[in-house]
């Protein structure tokens, strides 16, 4: 599948907007359930960092061609969050999370899938930029 520059830019914006949804799920840093379930990664500081990563994706949406190595960093960052989510899922029960808080349940249900998909997207963009710079 070949994505044109416009679709790739839209992908960066979508990745950023998806990160910003953490503000909704965390009720703008007041949802203590999200914090308590993974205090190392999902503290309020961690949530703020997710917001900043999202803003970084949006910031390079139209200039990603010039920062291919940063795109690789984005891919690795998303892969790390995906890995953390998988290990979290293997040790926790989503049904218990939903019993505690609907927004936390929804958040923990989707964040890792989202991160893994965007990791693939960022790797795809990086690979395309590497390939085009070699040719």
XYZ file of C-alpha atoms in Angstrom, residues 21 27 35 42 47 52 63 71 90 92 109 112:
12
model
C -7.824 11.891 23.794
C -10.881 13.670 32.782
C -3.164 6.592 37.572
C 0.057 6.540 33.624
C -0.309 11.497 30.832
C 3.392 16.269 24.493
C 7.569 18.381 7.537
C 9.898 9.513 12.738
C -1.357 -10.045 30.646
C -4.641 -7.345 34.761
C -8.911 -1.359 26.217
C -2.095 -0.262 23.285
